[in-house]
Coordinates of C-alpha atoms and ligand atoms in Angstrom, one line a residue:
M1 CA -36.6 0.7 30.1
A2 CA -33.7 2.9 28.9
G3 CA -31.6 0.1 27.8
H4 CA -27.7 0.6 28.0
I5 CA -28.4 4.1 29.1
P6 CA -27.6 4.9 33.0
D7 CA -30.8 5.3 35.3
E8 CA -28.4 8.4 36.7
K9 CA -28.3 9.4 33.7
V10 CA -32.1 9.1 32.3
D11 CA -32.6 11.1 35.9
E12 CA -30.3 13.9 35.5
I13 CA -32.0 14.8 32.2
R14 CA -35.4 14.5 33.4
T15 CA -34.5 16.7 36.5
S16 CA -33.2 19.2 34.4
S17 CA -35.5 20.0 32.8
D18 CA -39.5 21.6 34.2
I19 CA -42.6 19.6 32.3
V20 CA -44.6 22.8 32.3
E21 CA -41.9 24.1 29.7
V22 CA -41.1 21.6 27.8
I23 CA -45.4 21.3 27.3
G24 CA -45.6 24.7 27.3
D25 CA -43.8 24.7 24.2
Y26 CA -46.9 22.8 22.2
I27 CA -49.9 23.8 23.9
D28 CA -50.7 27.2 26.2
L29 CA -50.7 26.5 29.7
K30 CA -52.9 28.4 31.8
K31 CA -52.2 28.3 35.9
Q32 CA -55.2 27.4 37.6
G33 CA -54.8 25.9 41.7
R34 CA -51.8 24.4 42.0
N35 CA -51.5 23.1 38.7
Y36 CA -51.5 24.2 34.6
F37 CA -54.5 23.1 32.6
G38 CA -54.9 23.3 28.5
L39 CA -56.4 21.5 25.6
C40 CA -55.0 17.7 25.2
P41 CA -53.0 17.8 22.4
F42 CA -53.4 13.9 22.2
H43 CA -57.4 14.4 21.6
G44 CA -60.2 16.9 20.2
E45 CA -61.6 19.1 23.2
N46 CA -63.2 22.4 23.7
T47 CA -62.7 22.7 27.1
P48 CA -59.3 22.1 28.9
S49 CA -58.8 18.7 31.1
F50 CA -54.9 18.5 30.4
S51 CA -53.5 18.8 33.3
V52 CA -49.8 19.3 34.1
S53 CA -48.2 19.1 37.9
Q54 CA -45.1 21.3 38.5
D55 CA -44.8 19.3 41.8
K56 CA -45.1 16.1 40.5
Q57 CA -44.0 16.4 37.4
I58 CA -46.3 14.8 35.0
F59 CA -48.9 15.5 32.8
H60 CA -52.7 13.7 32.8
C61 CA -55.6 14.1 30.5
F62 CA -59.2 13.6 32.1
G63 CA -60.3 13.3 28.9
C64 CA -59.0 11.1 27.1
G65 CA -56.4 9.5 29.8
K66 CA -53.4 10.1 28.6
G67 CA -51.0 10.8 31.2
G68 CA -47.4 10.6 32.2
N69 CA -43.6 12.5 32.8
V70 CA -41.8 14.4 30.4
Y71 CA -40.6 11.8 28.6
T72 CA -43.8 10.0 28.4
F73 CA -44.6 13.5 26.9
L74 CA -42.0 13.8 24.0
M75 CA -42.9 10.3 22.8
E76 CA -46.4 10.5 22.7
M77 CA -46.2 14.1 20.9
E78 CA -43.6 13.2 18.7
G79 CA -43.6 9.6 17.9
F80 CA -40.4 9.5 19.5
S81 CA -38.5 6.6 21.1
F82 CA -37.7 6.7 24.6
V83 CA -34.0 7.4 23.7
Q84 CA -34.9 10.3 21.1
A85 CA -37.1 11.8 23.9
L86 CA -34.0 11.4 26.0
K87 CA -32.1 13.2 23.7
Q88 CA -34.1 16.1 22.5
L89 CA -34.3 16.5 25.9
A90 CA -30.5 16.8 26.8
E91 CA -29.6 18.8 24.0
Q92 CA -32.2 21.0 25.4
S93 CA -31.0 21.3 28.8
G94 CA -27.0 20.9 27.0
I95 CA -26.3 17.9 29.3
E96 CA -23.8 15.9 27.2
L97 CA -24.6 12.0 26.4
P98 CA -21.5 10.2 26.0
E99 CA -20.9 8.6 22.8
Q100 CA -22.3 5.0 23.5
M101 CA -25.2 6.3 25.0
T102 CA -26.2 7.8 21.6
D103 CA -26.7 4.4 19.9
E104 CA -29.9 4.3 18.2
G105 CA -32.3 2.6 20.0
P106 CA -34.6 -0.4 17.7
A107 CA -37.8 2.3 17.6
E108 CA -35.6 5.3 16.1
R109 CA -36.2 6.3 12.7
S110 CA -34.2 4.3 10.2
Q111 CA -30.9 4.6 9.5
E112 CA -31.5 5.8 6.3
S113 CA -33.4 8.7 7.2
Q114 CA -31.0 9.4 10.2
S115 CA -28.3 9.4 7.6
M116 CA -30.9 11.8 5.5
L117 CA -31.2 14.4 8.7
E118 CA -27.3 14.4 9.4
A119 CA -26.7 15.4 5.6
H120 CA -28.9 18.2 5.9
Q121 CA -27.0 19.4 8.7
W122 CA -23.9 19.6 7.7
L123 CA -24.6 21.1 4.2
T124 CA -26.1 24.0 6.3
K125 CA -22.6 24.1 7.9
L126 CA -20.7 24.0 4.7
Y127 CA -23.3 26.3 2.8
H128 CA -23.4 29.0 5.0
H129 CA -19.1 28.5 6.0
L130 CA -18.9 29.4 2.0
L131 CA -21.2 31.6 2.2
K132 CA -19.3 34.0 4.6
N133 CA -15.8 32.6 3.5
S134 CA -15.5 31.7 0.0
K135 CA -14.4 33.9 -3.0
E136 CA -17.0 32.7 -4.6
G137 CA -19.8 33.2 -1.8
Q138 CA -18.7 37.0 -2.0
E139 CA -21.1 37.7 -4.8
A140 CA -24.1 35.7 -3.0
Y141 CA -23.7 37.1 -0.2
Q142 CA -23.5 41.2 -1.5
Y143 CA -27.0 40.2 -3.0
L144 CA -28.1 39.3 0.3
V145 CA -27.1 42.0 1.4
D146 CA -28.3 44.5 -1.5
R147 CA -31.4 43.0 -0.6
G148 CA -31.3 44.0 2.5
F149 CA -30.5 41.3 4.8
T150 CA -28.1 41.9 7.7
D151 CA -25.1 39.7 9.4
E152 CA -26.9 39.2 12.1
T153 CA -30.3 37.5 10.1
I154 CA -27.8 35.8 7.8
Q155 CA -26.1 33.8 11.2
K156 CA -29.4 33.4 12.9
Y157 CA -31.3 32.0 9.5
Q158 CA -27.9 30.2 8.5
I159 CA -28.3 31.2 5.0
G160 CA -25.5 30.1 3.2
F161 CA -24.5 29.7 -0.6
S162 CA -23.3 26.4 -2.7
P163 CA -20.8 26.7 -5.4
N164 CA -21.8 26.4 -8.8
S165 CA -19.6 23.3 -9.0
K166 CA -21.0 20.3 -10.3
D167 CA -18.9 17.8 -7.5
F168 CA -17.9 20.1 -5.4
V169 CA -21.0 18.6 -2.5
V170 CA -21.0 15.1 -4.2
T171 CA -17.4 14.5 -2.9
F172 CA -17.7 16.4 0.3
L173 CA -20.5 13.9 1.5
E174 CA -18.8 10.8 0.3
K175 CA -15.9 11.6 2.5
K176 CA -18.7 12.1 5.3
G177 CA -19.4 8.7 4.1
Y178 CA -22.8 9.2 2.7
H179 CA -24.0 7.2 0.3
P180 CA -25.0 9.1 -3.2
Q181 CA -28.0 7.7 -4.1
T182 CA -29.4 7.9 -0.4
M183 CA -28.6 11.5 -1.1
V184 CA -30.3 11.7 -4.5
K185 CA -33.1 10.6 -2.0
A186 CA -32.8 13.2 0.3
G187 CA -33.1 15.7 -2.1
L188 CA -30.0 16.9 -1.7
L189 CA -28.2 15.6 -5.2
S190 CA -29.1 14.7 -8.6
T191 CA -28.5 12.2 -10.9
N192 CA -29.0 11.4 -14.8
D193 CA -29.1 8.4 -17.1
H194 CA -25.3 7.7 -16.9
G195 CA -25.3 7.7 -12.9
D196 CA -23.4 10.6 -12.5
Y197 CA -24.0 12.5 -9.3
A198 CA -24.2 16.6 -8.8
D199 CA -24.8 19.3 -6.7
R200 CA -28.8 19.8 -6.9
F201 CA -28.7 23.4 -5.5
R202 CA -25.3 24.5 -6.9
G203 CA -24.6 27.9 -7.5
R204 CA -27.8 29.2 -5.7
V205 CA -28.2 30.9 -2.2
I206 CA -29.8 28.4 0.2
F207 CA -32.4 28.6 2.7
P208 CA -32.5 25.7 5.0
L209 CA -35.7 24.9 6.0
R210 CA -35.7 23.4 9.9
N211 CA -38.7 21.5 11.2
H212 CA -40.1 22.3 14.5
L213 CA -37.5 20.9 16.1
G214 CA -34.9 23.3 14.6
K215 CA -33.4 20.6 12.2
T216 CA -32.7 21.3 9.1
V217 CA -34.8 18.8 6.4
A218 CA -34.6 20.5 3.5
F219 CA -33.4 23.8 1.0
A220 CA -34.4 26.5 -0.6
G221 CA -32.2 27.3 -3.4
R222 CA -32.4 30.9 -5.3
S223 CA -30.2 31.6 -8.3
I224 CA -28.3 35.2 -8.2
G225 CA -27.5 34.3 -11.9
E226 CA -29.1 33.4 -15.2
Q227 CA -29.7 29.9 -13.9
E228 CA -32.9 28.4 -14.2
P229 CA -35.4 27.8 -12.5
K230 CA -34.8 31.1 -9.8
Y231 CA -36.0 29.0 -6.9
L232 CA -35.7 25.5 -6.8
N233 CA -36.8 23.8 -3.3
S234 CA -35.8 20.3 -1.8
P235 CA -38.2 17.7 -3.0
E236 CA -41.0 15.8 -1.1
T237 CA -38.9 13.4 1.2
E238 CA -39.0 11.3 4.3
L239 CA -38.7 14.0 6.2
F240 CA -39.8 17.0 4.5
H241 CA -43.8 17.4 3.5
K242 CA -44.3 20.4 2.3
G243 CA -48.2 20.6 4.0
R244 CA -46.6 20.0 7.1
L245 CA -43.8 22.1 8.1
L246 CA -44.0 25.6 9.3
Y247 CA -41.4 27.6 8.3
N248 CA -40.1 29.5 11.1
F249 CA -42.0 27.6 13.4
D250 CA -39.0 26.4 16.0
L251 CA -37.7 30.2 16.4
A252 CA -41.1 32.0 16.4
R253 CA -42.7 29.6 19.2
S254 CA -41.6 31.9 21.8
A255 CA -42.8 35.2 20.7
I256 CA -46.1 33.6 19.1
R257 CA -46.7 32.3 23.0
K258 CA -45.6 35.7 24.2
E259 CA -47.9 37.9 22.0
K260 CA -50.5 35.0 21.9
S261 CA -50.9 35.8 18.2
V262 CA -49.4 33.8 15.0
L263 CA -48.3 35.8 11.6
L264 CA -49.3 33.3 8.9
F265 CA -47.3 34.2 5.6
E266 CA -46.9 32.6 2.4
G267 CA -42.7 33.0 2.0
F268 CA -40.2 32.5 3.8
G269 CA -39.0 35.5 2.6
D270 CA -41.6 37.3 4.8
V271 CA -40.7 36.0 7.6
I272 CA -37.4 36.4 7.5
T273 CA -38.1 40.3 7.2
A274 CA -40.3 40.7 9.6
D275 CA -38.1 39.1 12.1
Q276 CA -35.2 41.4 10.9
A277 CA -37.9 44.3 11.4
G278 CA -38.5 43.2 14.5
I279 CA -41.6 40.9 14.3
H280 CA -41.0 37.7 15.7
N281 CA -44.1 35.9 15.7
A282 CA -44.0 34.9 12.2
V283 CA -44.4 31.7 10.3
A284 CA -44.9 30.8 7.1
T285 CA -46.8 27.7 5.0
M286 CA -44.4 26.3 1.7
G287 CA -45.8 27.3 -0.7
T288 CA -48.5 25.5 -0.7
A289 CA -52.0 26.0 0.5
L290 CA -52.5 26.1 4.7
S291 CA -53.1 22.5 5.5
S292 CA -55.4 21.6 8.1
S293 CA -52.4 20.0 10.4
Q294 CA -50.2 23.4 9.9
A295 CA -53.9 25.0 11.3
N296 CA -54.2 22.0 14.1
L297 CA -50.6 22.8 14.8
L298 CA -51.0 26.6 15.1
K299 CA -54.3 26.3 17.2
R300 CA -52.1 24.5 19.7
Y301 CA -49.9 27.7 20.7
V302 CA -52.5 30.2 20.1
E303 CA -56.3 31.5 19.5
Q304 CA -55.5 34.4 17.3
V305 CA -54.2 33.8 13.7
I306 CA -53.5 36.6 11.7
I307 CA -53.1 35.5 7.9
C308 CA -50.8 37.8 6.0
Y309 CA -50.7 37.1 2.4
D310 CA -50.1 38.7 -1.0
G311 CA -51.5 41.7 -2.0
D312 CA -52.5 39.9 -5.6
R313 CA -55.3 37.9 -6.4
A314 CA -54.1 34.6 -6.0
G315 CA -52.5 35.6 -2.6
I316 CA -56.3 37.3 -1.5
E317 CA -57.8 33.5 -3.0
A318 CA -55.3 32.1 -0.6
A319 CA -56.4 34.0 2.4
V320 CA -59.4 33.4 1.9
K321 CA -59.1 29.2 2.3
A322 CA -56.3 29.9 5.1
A323 CA -58.9 32.4 6.7
K324 CA -62.0 29.5 6.6
L325 CA -60.1 27.1 7.9
V326 CA -58.4 28.4 10.7
K327 CA -61.7 29.8 11.6
S328 CA -63.4 26.0 11.3
I329 CA -61.0 24.8 14.1
G330 CA -61.8 27.9 16.5
C331 CA -59.2 30.5 16.0
Q332 CA -60.0 34.3 16.0
T333 CA -59.1 35.2 12.5
Y334 CA -58.3 37.4 11.0
V335 CA -56.7 38.9 7.9
A336 CA -54.2 42.0 7.4
R337 CA -54.1 43.4 3.5
V338 CA -51.0 44.6 2.8
P339 CA -52.2 47.7 -0.3
D340 CA -51.2 48.0 -3.7
G341 CA -50.4 44.6 -4.5
L342 CA -47.2 44.2 -2.7
D343 CA -45.7 41.5 -0.9
P344 CA -45.7 42.2 2.9
D345 CA -41.8 41.5 2.1
D346 CA -41.8 44.3 0.0
F347 CA -43.9 46.8 2.0
I348 CA -41.4 46.0 5.2
Q349 CA -38.4 47.1 3.0
K350 CA -40.3 49.8 1.5
N351 CA -41.3 51.3 5.0
G352 CA -39.9 49.6 8.2
G353 CA -41.8 47.3 10.9
E354 CA -43.0 49.9 12.7
R355 CA -45.0 51.1 10.0
F356 CA -45.9 47.1 8.9
R357 CA -47.3 46.8 12.3
R358 CA -49.0 49.9 12.8
E359 CA -50.4 49.8 9.5
I360 CA -51.0 46.4 8.4
I361 CA -50.9 44.2 11.3
D362 CA -52.9 46.5 13.7
T363 CA -55.9 47.3 11.3
S364 CA -55.8 44.0 10.4
D365 CA -59.9 43.0 9.2
T366 CA -62.1 40.4 11.3
Y367 CA -62.9 37.3 9.7
I368 CA -66.2 39.2 9.0
S369 CA -65.1 41.8 7.4
F370 CA -62.7 40.4 5.1
M371 CA -64.9 37.8 4.2
M372 CA -68.1 41.1 3.5
S373 CA -65.4 43.0 1.8
Y374 CA -64.0 39.9 -0.7
L375 CA -67.9 38.9 -1.5
R376 CA -68.8 43.0 -2.2
R377 CA -65.8 42.5 -4.9
D378 CA -67.9 39.7 -7.4
Y379 CA -71.8 41.4 -6.6
N380 CA -73.0 44.5 -8.0
L381 CA -74.4 46.2 -5.2
Q382 CA -76.7 48.9 -7.2
L383 CA -78.2 45.9 -8.5
E384 CA -81.4 44.4 -6.5
G385 CA -80.7 40.9 -7.4
D386 CA -76.9 41.3 -7.3
R387 CA -77.6 42.8 -3.4
I388 CA -79.8 40.0 -1.9
T389 CA -77.1 37.0 -3.3
Y390 CA -74.4 39.0 -1.4
I391 CA -76.5 39.8 1.9
E392 CA -77.3 35.6 2.1
K393 CA -73.4 35.1 1.7
V394 CA -72.8 37.7 4.6
L395 CA -75.5 36.0 6.5
Q396 CA -73.9 32.3 5.6
E397 CA -70.7 33.7 7.3
I398 CA -72.1 35.2 9.8
A399 CA -73.9 32.1 11.3
V400 CA -70.7 30.2 11.5
L401 CA -69.7 32.8 14.3
D402 CA -69.5 31.4 18.1
R403 CA -70.5 34.3 20.0
A404 CA -73.6 35.7 19.9
V405 CA -72.6 39.4 20.2
E406 CA -70.2 38.9 17.5
R407 CA -73.4 37.6 15.0
E408 CA -75.2 40.6 16.5
H409 CA -72.5 43.1 15.6
Y410 CA -72.0 42.5 12.1
L411 CA -75.8 42.0 11.4
N412 CA -76.1 45.3 13.1
E413 CA -73.6 46.7 10.5
L414 CA -75.4 44.4 7.6
A415 CA -78.8 46.0 8.6
A416 CA -77.8 49.6 9.0
E417 CA -75.9 49.5 5.6
F418 CA -78.5 47.7 3.7
K419 CA -81.5 49.1 5.7
M420 CA -82.8 46.1 6.9
A421 CA -84.7 44.7 9.7
L422 CA -82.5 43.4 12.3
D423 CA -85.1 40.9 13.4
T424 CA -85.3 39.6 9.6
L425 CA -81.3 39.4 9.6
K426 CA -81.2 37.7 13.1
E427 CA -83.9 35.3 12.2
E428 CA -82.6 34.4 8.9
V429 CA -79.1 33.5 10.9
Q430 CA -80.9 31.0 13.3
R431 CA -82.5 29.5 10.8
I432 CA -79.0 28.8 8.9
R433 CA -77.8 27.5 12.3
G434 CA -80.4 25.4 12.9
K435 CA -80.2 24.0 9.6
S436 CA -76.0 23.2 9.7
G437 CA -76.3 22.0 13.3
V438 CA -74.4 24.5 15.4
K439 CA -74.7 24.4 18.5
D440 CA -75.9 27.5 20.7
N441 CA -73.8 27.2 23.3
E442 CA -70.6 30.0 24.0
T443 CA -67.4 28.7 23.4
R444 CA -66.2 31.6 25.9
N445 CA -64.4 30.7 29.4
R446 CA -63.4 27.4 28.5
Y447 CA -61.2 27.1 31.7
T448 CA -64.1 25.0 33.7
N449 CA -64.3 22.5 36.2
H450 CA -62.5 19.4 34.5
T451 CA -62.4 17.7 37.5
R452 CA -65.7 17.1 37.3
K453 CA -66.2 14.3 35.1
S454 CA -63.4 11.8 36.9
S455 CA -65.6 12.7 40.5
V456 CA -68.6 11.9 38.8
Q457 CA -67.3 8.6 37.3
N458 CA -65.2 7.8 40.6
K459 CA -69.0 7.7 42.4
L460 CA -70.1 5.2 40.0
L461 CA -66.8 3.3 40.6
P462 CA -67.8 0.6 43.8
A463 CA -66.0 1.5 47.2
F464 CA -63.8 -0.5 47.0
H465 CA -62.1 0.1 44.1
N466 CA -62.3 4.0 45.0
A467 CA -60.8 2.9 48.5
E468 CA -57.9 1.8 46.6
R469 CA -57.7 4.3 44.2
K470 CA -57.2 7.2 47.1
L471 CA -55.0 4.6 49.0
I472 CA -52.7 4.0 46.2
A473 CA -52.5 8.5 45.8
Y474 CA -51.6 8.6 49.2
M475 CA -48.8 5.5 48.9
L476 CA -47.3 7.2 45.7
K477 CA -47.1 10.6 47.8
D478 CA -45.3 9.1 50.9
P479 CA -43.4 5.9 51.2
Y480 CA -44.4 5.6 55.2
I481 CA -47.9 4.9 54.2
A482 CA -46.9 2.5 51.5
D483 CA -44.7 1.0 54.4
K484 CA -48.4 0.4 56.3
V485 CA -50.3 -0.3 53.5
Q486 CA -47.9 -3.3 52.4
E487 CA -46.9 -4.2 55.9
E488 CA -51.0 -4.9 56.6
I489 CA -51.8 -6.2 52.9
G490 CA -49.3 -6.4 50.8
G491 CA -50.1 -6.9 47.1
A492 CA -53.5 -7.8 48.0
F493 CA -55.5 -5.5 45.7
N494 CA -58.4 -6.4 44.3
I495 CA -57.9 -4.2 40.6
E496 CA -55.4 -6.1 38.6
D497 CA -53.9 -2.9 37.7
H498 CA -53.4 -1.6 41.0
Q499 CA -51.2 -5.0 42.4
V500 CA -49.1 -3.9 39.6
I501 CA -48.8 -0.5 40.7
V502 CA -47.9 -1.4 44.0
T503 CA -45.9 -4.5 43.6
H504 CA -43.4 -1.7 41.7
L505 CA -44.2 0.7 44.3
Y506 CA -42.8 -1.7 46.8
A507 CA -39.4 -2.2 44.8
Y508 CA -38.9 1.5 44.3
Y509 CA -39.6 2.6 48.2
E510 CA -37.6 -0.3 49.0
D511 CA -34.3 0.7 46.4
G512 CA -34.4 4.0 49.1
N513 CA -35.8 5.8 46.8
E514 CA -38.1 9.2 47.3
S515 CA -41.9 10.1 46.6
D516 CA -41.4 11.1 43.1
I517 CA -44.2 9.7 40.1
S518 CA -42.3 11.3 37.7
Q519 CA -39.3 9.0 38.7
F520 CA -41.4 6.3 39.7
V521 CA -43.6 6.1 36.4
E522 CA -40.4 4.7 34.0
L523 CA -40.7 1.6 35.9
I524 CA -43.8 0.8 34.7
E525 CA -43.7 -1.1 31.4
D526 CA -47.9 -0.7 30.7
P527 CA -48.1 2.4 28.9
A528 CA -52.1 1.7 30.5
V529 CA -51.2 1.4 33.8
K530 CA -48.7 4.5 33.5
S531 CA -51.7 6.5 32.6
L532 CA -53.5 5.1 35.7
A533 CA -50.6 5.8 37.8
I534 CA -50.4 9.4 37.0
E535 CA -53.9 9.7 36.8
L536 CA -54.3 8.7 40.8
A537 CA -50.9 10.5 41.6
M538 CA -52.9 13.8 39.8
A539 CA -56.1 12.6 41.9
P540 CA -56.7 15.7 44.6
I541 CA -56.1 14.6 48.1
S542 CA -56.1 16.0 51.3
E543 CA -52.2 17.1 52.5
E544 CA -52.8 15.6 56.0
V545 CA -54.6 12.3 56.2
S546 CA -55.6 10.2 59.2
D547 CA -55.3 6.4 60.4
Q548 CA -58.1 5.7 60.9
E549 CA -58.8 7.3 57.0
I550 CA -56.2 4.4 55.9
N551 CA -57.4 2.0 57.5
D552 CA -60.6 2.1 56.3
Y553 CA -59.4 2.3 53.1
I554 CA -57.0 -1.4 54.3
S555 CA -60.5 -2.5 55.7
W556 CA -62.5 -2.0 52.6
I557 CA -59.9 -3.6 50.3
R558 CA -59.5 -6.5 52.5
A559 CA -63.6 -7.5 52.7
E560 CA -63.9 -7.0 49.4
Y561 CA -60.8 -9.1 48.8
W562 CA -61.8 -11.7 51.3
D563 CA -65.0 -11.7 49.7
L564 CA -63.9 -12.5 46.5
T565 CA -61.1 -14.9 47.7
D566 CA -61.6 -16.3 51.2
I567 CA -65.4 -16.5 51.2
K568 CA -65.7 -17.7 47.4
N569 CA -63.2 -20.9 48.7
L570 CA -64.6 -21.3 51.8
E571 CA -68.0 -21.8 50.2
A572 CA -66.4 -24.1 47.0
E573 CA -64.5 -26.6 50.1
L574 CA -68.4 -26.9 52.0
K575 CA -69.8 -27.6 49.0
K576 CA -66.9 -30.4 47.8
A577 CA -67.2 -31.5 51.4
E578 CA -71.1 -31.7 51.7
Q579 CA -70.2 -33.7 48.3
Q580 CA -67.4 -36.0 49.7
K581 CA -70.6 -36.8 52.4
D582 CA -68.0 -35.5 55.2
P583 CA -69.9 -33.9 57.9
I584 CA -67.1 -32.7 60.1
K585 CA -65.6 -31.5 57.5
A586 CA -68.3 -29.9 56.0
A587 CA -69.7 -28.4 59.6
E588 CA -66.0 -26.8 60.7
I589 CA -65.7 -24.8 57.2
A590 CA -69.4 -23.7 57.8
M591 CA -68.5 -22.7 61.2
D592 CA -65.7 -21.0 60.1
L593 CA -67.7 -19.1 56.8
I594 CA -70.1 -17.8 59.4
K595 CA -66.7 -16.5 61.6
R596 CA -65.3 -14.8 58.6
K597 CA -68.9 -13.3 57.0
K598 CA -69.4 -11.8 60.8
E599 CA -65.8 -10.4 60.8
L600 CA -66.8 -8.5 57.4
K601 CA -69.3 -7.4 58.9
N602 CA -67.7 -5.8 61.6
N603 CA -65.4 -4.0 59.0
Ligands
ZN701 ZN1 -56.6 14.2 25.9

């Protein structure tokens, strides 16, 4: 399936990466017993049924049934082709792929968007080089230093400079073989009515905007002279969707996971300044409201989101929207407030990272306290009418909280402040919750028993079906068992998908391979069958299995198989013989049938 890429290379890359680490980059995994569990990224769920086996280097979701090895995961998660998944892992593990192997497969991105992506990588390097080494870049460099950027930061974020020349970059790109029209589409060049091309970002300091894989997909340019507009970003392109990109997600990912918390800013400048001041778990939206796809991306990694927007009116309004969204998808939501209408960037520049952490982050408001003080601004609480409306609004917010203790806490606060009966407030909240259909089950303690579902399902299957599943699980683990089964019943499994799996498995072992489910599933083309093989490999089986148990499984399968084929065939033959008025043949078949049925009973 890897086309022209040799199997050894595919295996080398696969074994050089750990599936727990790769998947752990996307979702929060917790070890439980031998396996790791987390919330499935492929279907919405609140109880983790997505499991990853480090021993077997595979994953399987008990909820939606998706499963596979590390390649399958990246293909599903990133929409990669097999070759792209391979390249991504090779790059991460530092394995070189020979040139001819990196040929694009059919499912690769289009040639055009590939060129666009490459051009962005080239220009990132060029702009950065010009900032540090060109005479024209000196002014820009000085500007950055004056703004407090260190050399290390300039290097880390690959900040660059585009010289104030219309054709410098045009020529550069042309020499690299990129068509100017494609570069216009990429948002790198601009063009006029006469068909002249020019560098879109000329004369500006350049901040590369990277996607979550660390590839530059757009630029933000800031003019350092009189040039207007002061800020110029890449337009929306095939590569760059403002509403989807979270600035710095690639670099912040490990810190986010380590701190189990993410800091969300409004601007990429805040992120860079915070990072330089020692706060590494920060990301930013790109000048647009937080979108649900961005919020969901964050939720895959952390439960706790701290929103830290500008302290001005617009910033606060945006924070309200973001907080509501993040809260609605089930994150623990906090809002950090920067005083005096300052940006986080300004505050850190002025007071340093330590004070920012202590005074802003550590004192951030819970969702409700933030909403309470936000709502408070619109009402004069001295007036009874305003007071009642305010309390009603706050109760609406309290009603959406998942945890009873949390609701209780705020109701107490409210009751104390406005001298109201706690019971009345409680009743009101219950009423609102009833009306909006919020269920009262706690979403705490989400790591419950996820194998229950599948074992219940299995109990409903006929005995022979379960026998096949168990047997295949053992066969996947132990080539000797597979050998024995092959000798006894070959491919005579009753379920078609099982036949496909064992046929591949026999061939796999015959090729001299050891038991390795992650490698084995690469042989199976059909994704449904592949998932099934993974599911079976993940099924809990005992370390030691007796010959008797294996024999029993074989008998059940055989019995069903005979039941299905032999007996049915015999019955059909009997009928035919009777119709043909051939009593001797009919008697013979009838005898045979009785014998077969008797054998079945004994099994
Ligand atoms: Zn799932």
